[in-house]
Structures are given as structure tokens and as C-alpha cells.
Amino acid sequence: MPQLMLNRNAIRQPVQTAVVRSTEMVDFAFAAMSSADLSKPPQGSNFINFKSPDLSAEDRKAAYEAWILARGFHDVVRGAKETLEQAHVYLGLLDKKPETQDQIESLTTRLKSKAQYAGFEDLLTATNKRLTVPLEFPSALLSLQQARNCLEHRGGIVGAEDCKGAPTFKLSFPRLKLFYVRDGAEVELTEGSIIEPGAGQTHAQIMVRLELQTREFAIGDRLSFSASEFNSIAFAVMQMGEHVANRLPPVQDAVSAPAATAHAIQTAK
């Protein structure tokens, strides 16, 4: 009898794809802007000329960056939600243990539909409760969603909607920290760092962990990130997607399943 198995690649794949695509695009666009003349709008490739507002090079760069980052954050958050949707399908099939092909297909359709229409926060909360080890910073994903909303709907200018009654908007986001220990103290590694093992040591062990970083913005401030900062955030979100896939409860019982089932599952004989 076939056995239902977790297809971890299918669960982590949406956020992986989104992160790879968005970081490539942000890197390319930011690099192009660094060498472009932004004092005037680019020439169109057709005969239609649009009247654009008079902007300084600095203002035009800020507007372009906000547009690019809005798309980047949109893709990363959407990829994270699709990973959570896959996890929801897996958990639902694991709970119900359908035995026939019709039952599996019917249940899978219902689970997918429910997950797609669920709010991001509700889906994240429900999934996190079922993980063998909870996510380290679930609130950071919600914060990134709020940053996306600000970039998309307000051009990256922080409004009262973002602060939600507080004097400032506190943006928390995960990042990967590379570090080593020298003489009992952590030394973070950044680009160009020189590793100095410390007294009596010939080498240093490089370690990595997810940690939470917070930035604070007042109403009227502009959300701004470098390409490097965006890449760090996106990669950390991808790691959180890995944690979702790896921390789902395992399939322990044999369950009948057809050869073709939901993306989040596979069959093994």
C-alpha cells in the first residue's frame, strides 16, 4: 500500500524561487541605477512621450528604489505565504488520512482553497502551532508584510496606518549573522572582515544564526534599504521557509494515496 510522505522540496520551493528571483532583480536594478543619469527621465522606446514631474536625481532615485523594493518585498512575502499554504495542505492530509483517490483529491482541493483565501497572519499562526519547533521570529514576517504595504500603497513613505497608534513604525526583520568568537566575545563578520582568532588560537570557527534586527521610522520617513540589506532579509526569510518544511510533524502511519496528489505530498511504495 502506498505511503504518504512529506515532499519537503515542494513546501520550501515557493519561497526559494521568490527569493532567488527577487534578489537577482533588486541587485540588477540597483546596479543599473548606480551608473545611470537620474537627473532626467529615460528616453522611451516608442513614439509616445509622457509628461513626467520635475524630479531631482535624488528624488527620482528614491522613487525608483521604492518601486523596486515594493516588488521585491511583494515577491518574498508571497513566496512565504505559498510555502505556508503547502504546509497547510500537508497538515490537513496528515490529520484526515484520506484512503481513496477521490477522497484525497477532494480534500486537497478544499485545503488549497482554504489556504489561498486565508490571511497571512492566520495561516502563519496556525502553521507555527503545529511545528515540532516553533519559528524563531514569526512576528518578523508580519512586519515585512507591513513594509510591503507601505512600499506598495504609500510609495515607501511611512503613514499613520503603519504606526497603528504608536509614535513610530518599528520594522523588525530577520537576518543571518555570521560571526566567530574571539577571547570570549562574538565578532560579527562583514564584507572585507579579517579574521583574527585571538590569543593562543590558530583558527576560528565561523558560526551562523538567525537574529532579529529592528529599525524605527517616524511618520513621513521613507523606508529605505540597500540591495545588500534586502538580500540579507530575503535570505533569512528563505531560511525560515526551510524551518517550516523541516519542522512539520513526520508521517508515521501508512495512508492510501494515488500516484498523483497535492504538491505538498508524494507517494512511496
C-alpha positions as a printed Julia matrix, in Angstrom:
269×3 Matrix{Float64}:
   0.0    0.0     0.0
   1.42   3.44   -0.88
   2.66   5.61    1.98
   2.05   9.32    2.28
   5.35  11.2     2.58
   6.26  14.83    3.07
   7.7   16.34   -0.08
   9.89  18.94    1.6
  11.08  20.37   -1.72
   7.5   21.23   -2.68
   6.96  23.04    0.61
  10.17  25.08    0.56
  10.19  25.65   -3.2
   7.81  28.68   -3.42
   9.82  30.87   -1.06
  13.13  29.68   -2.54
  12.01  30.64   -6.04
  10.7   34.02   -4.87
  13.92  34.85   -3.03
  16.21  33.92   -5.91
  14.15  35.88   -8.43
  13.67  38.98   -6.28
  17.29  39.27   -5.13
  18.53  38.97   -8.71
  16.16  41.7    -9.86
  16.96  44.04   -6.97
  20.71  43.56   -7.48
  20.4   44.22  -11.22
  18.19  47.29  -10.86
  20.22  48.9    -8.08
  23.45  48.31  -10.01
  21.94  49.87  -13.13
  20.8   52.93  -11.19
  24.25  53.44   -9.7
  25.69  54.24  -13.14
  22.64  55.91  -14.72
  21.97  59.62  -15.16
  18.88  60.08  -13.0
  18.7   63.84  -13.41
  16.18  63.33  -16.22
  13.72  60.58  -17.17
  14.94  57.9   -19.57
  14.05  58.13  -23.24
  11.08  55.95  -24.19
  11.46  53.14  -26.68
   8.41  54.22  -28.7
   6.94  57.38  -30.16
   4.8   58.14  -27.11
   6.28  60.7   -24.74
   4.83  61.02  -21.26
   4.97  64.24  -19.31
   6.77  63.42  -16.09
   7.01  65.6   -12.98
  10.18  67.56  -12.44
  12.32  65.48  -10.12
  15.87  65.82   -8.92
  18.22  62.89   -9.42
  17.93  62.15   -5.7
  14.11  62.15   -5.73
  13.96  60.04   -8.88
  16.36  57.51   -7.38
  14.27  57.31   -4.2
  11.1   56.75   -6.23
  12.72  54.05   -8.35
  14.13  52.3    -5.29
  10.73  52.32   -3.56
   9.09  50.8    -6.65
  11.74  48.1    -6.98
  11.73  47.26   -3.26
   7.92  47.11   -3.25
   8.07  44.41   -5.91
  10.89  42.61   -4.12
   9.09  42.54   -0.77
   5.86  41.55   -2.51
   7.5   38.51   -4.1
   9.29  37.42   -0.92
   6.18  37.7     1.27
   4.04  36.0    -1.38
   6.58  33.16   -1.62
   6.48  32.78    2.16
   2.68  32.58    2.1
   2.72  29.97   -0.67
   5.1   27.88    1.43
   2.65  28.17    4.34
  -0.17  27.14    2.01
   1.74  24.0     1.05
   2.29  23.25    4.72
  -1.44  23.69    5.36
  -2.25  21.11    2.69
   0.23  18.66    4.15
  -1.09  19.07    7.69
  -4.7   18.67    6.55
  -3.95  15.46    4.69
  -1.98  14.18    7.66
  -4.88  14.88   10.01
  -7.68  13.4     7.89
  -5.72  10.46    6.41
  -7.89  10.01    3.31
  -7.84   6.46    1.93
  -9.11   6.67   -1.64
  -8.06   8.7    -4.63
 -11.38  10.56   -4.72
 -11.11  11.42   -1.04
  -7.56  12.68   -1.44
  -8.34  14.82   -4.48
 -11.46  16.29   -2.88
  -9.71  17.07    0.39
  -6.67  18.51   -1.36
  -8.86  20.89   -3.38
 -10.64  22.1    -0.24
  -7.39  22.54    1.68
  -5.76  24.51   -1.13
  -8.75  26.8    -1.49
  -8.95  27.47    2.25
  -5.22  28.22    2.46
  -5.26  30.58   -0.53
  -8.09  32.67    0.94
  -6.69  32.66    4.48
  -5.0   35.78    5.77
  -1.22  35.68    6.04
  -1.2   36.13    9.83
  -3.86  33.45   10.42
  -2.04  30.95    8.22
   1.3   31.69    9.87
  -0.14  31.34   13.38
  -1.94  28.08   12.62
   1.1   26.52   10.95
   3.54  27.65   13.63
   1.46  25.93   16.32
   1.89  22.59   14.54
   5.65  22.71   14.0
   7.81  20.43   16.11
   9.87  23.53   16.98
   8.19  26.95   16.57
   9.69  29.54   14.25
  12.14  31.87   15.96
  10.7   35.16   14.69
   7.17  34.79   13.3
   6.46  38.45   14.1
   9.21  39.46   11.67
   7.27  38.01    8.74
   4.26  40.11    9.71
   6.48  43.18    9.96
   7.81  42.57    6.45
   4.26  42.32    5.17
   3.57  45.75    6.67
   6.71  47.12    4.99
   5.44  45.74    1.69
   2.11  47.5     2.2
   3.88  50.79    2.92
   6.07  50.48   -0.18
   3.21  49.46   -2.45
   0.46  51.8    -1.26
   2.34  54.82    0.08
   5.49  54.85   -2.03
   7.57  53.88    0.99
   6.53  56.98    2.99
   5.53  55.9     6.49
   1.98  56.86    7.41
  -0.24  56.62   10.46
  -1.56  53.31    9.09
   1.89  51.82    9.52
   2.36  53.07   13.08
  -1.04  51.77   14.24
  -1.38  54.29   17.03
   2.28  54.23   18.07
   4.56  57.25   17.55
   6.78  55.29   15.14
   6.72  52.29   12.85
   9.05  49.61   14.18
  10.15  47.33   11.39
  11.58  44.02   12.61
  13.2   41.69   10.14
  15.27  38.51   10.36
  18.82  38.41    9.18
  21.61  35.88    9.13
  24.51  36.79   11.37
  27.95  35.38   10.56
  30.36  35.54   13.48
  33.19  33.9    15.34
  34.27  34.02   18.97
  37.49  35.78   19.89
  38.62  35.83   23.5
  35.11  35.03   24.67
  33.35  37.74   22.65
  31.37  37.43   19.42
  32.88  39.2    16.42
  30.48  39.71   13.51
  31.8   39.11   10.01
  31.04  41.7     7.37
  32.33  42.21    3.85
  36.09  42.64    3.96
  36.47  41.46    7.55
  39.81  39.99    8.59
  39.53  37.05   10.96
  41.77  37.29   13.99
  41.37  34.1    16.08
  42.63  35.61   19.31
  45.32  34.81   21.83
  46.73  31.29   21.57
  44.35  30.32   18.72
  45.39  29.31   15.21
  41.91  29.23   13.69
  38.36  30.39   14.36
  35.11  28.55   13.87
  32.65  30.51   11.71
  29.11  30.29   13.06
  25.76  31.49   11.75
  22.37  32.16   13.31
  19.16  33.99   12.61
  18.66  37.1    14.67
  16.13  39.89   14.78
  17.05  43.39   13.73
  14.79  46.39   14.29
  14.64  49.75   12.54
  12.35  52.58   13.6
  10.64  55.09   11.29
   8.58  58.19   12.17
   5.54  59.28   10.18
   6.81  60.92    6.99
  10.08  58.96    6.93
  10.91  56.92    3.85
  11.57  53.18    4.07
  14.96  52.62    2.53
  17.1   49.52    2.1
  20.29  48.85    0.22
  20.45  45.87   -2.14
  22.69  44.14    0.41
  20.14  44.68    3.18
  17.31  43.39    1.02
  19.32  40.31    0.11
  20.04  39.59    3.76
  16.36  39.89    4.68
  15.25  37.74    1.74
  17.78  35.02    2.5
  16.67  34.92    6.14
  13.04  34.5     5.02
  14.16  31.61    2.83
  15.79  30.03    5.89
  12.51  30.38    7.77
  10.82  28.56    4.89
  13.36  25.78    5.35
  12.44  25.63    9.02
   8.75  25.28    8.16
   9.46  22.32    5.88
  11.89  20.64    8.25
   9.8   21.1    11.4
   6.47  19.76   10.18
   5.38  16.61   12.02
   6.51  13.45   10.23
   4.18  10.98    8.55
   4.1    7.97   10.86
   1.22   5.93    9.55
   0.72   4.39    6.13
  -2.0    6.17    4.19
  -3.51   5.15    0.85
  -2.68   7.65   -1.86
  -2.82   7.78   -5.68
   0.21   8.3    -7.86
  -0.59  12.0    -8.32
  -1.59  14.05   -5.29
  -1.11  17.53   -3.89
   2.15  19.37   -4.49
   2.99  19.07   -0.81
   2.89  15.28   -0.76
   4.33  12.38   -2.65
   3.74   8.67   -2.57
   6.18   5.88   -1.94
   5.56   2.18   -2.24
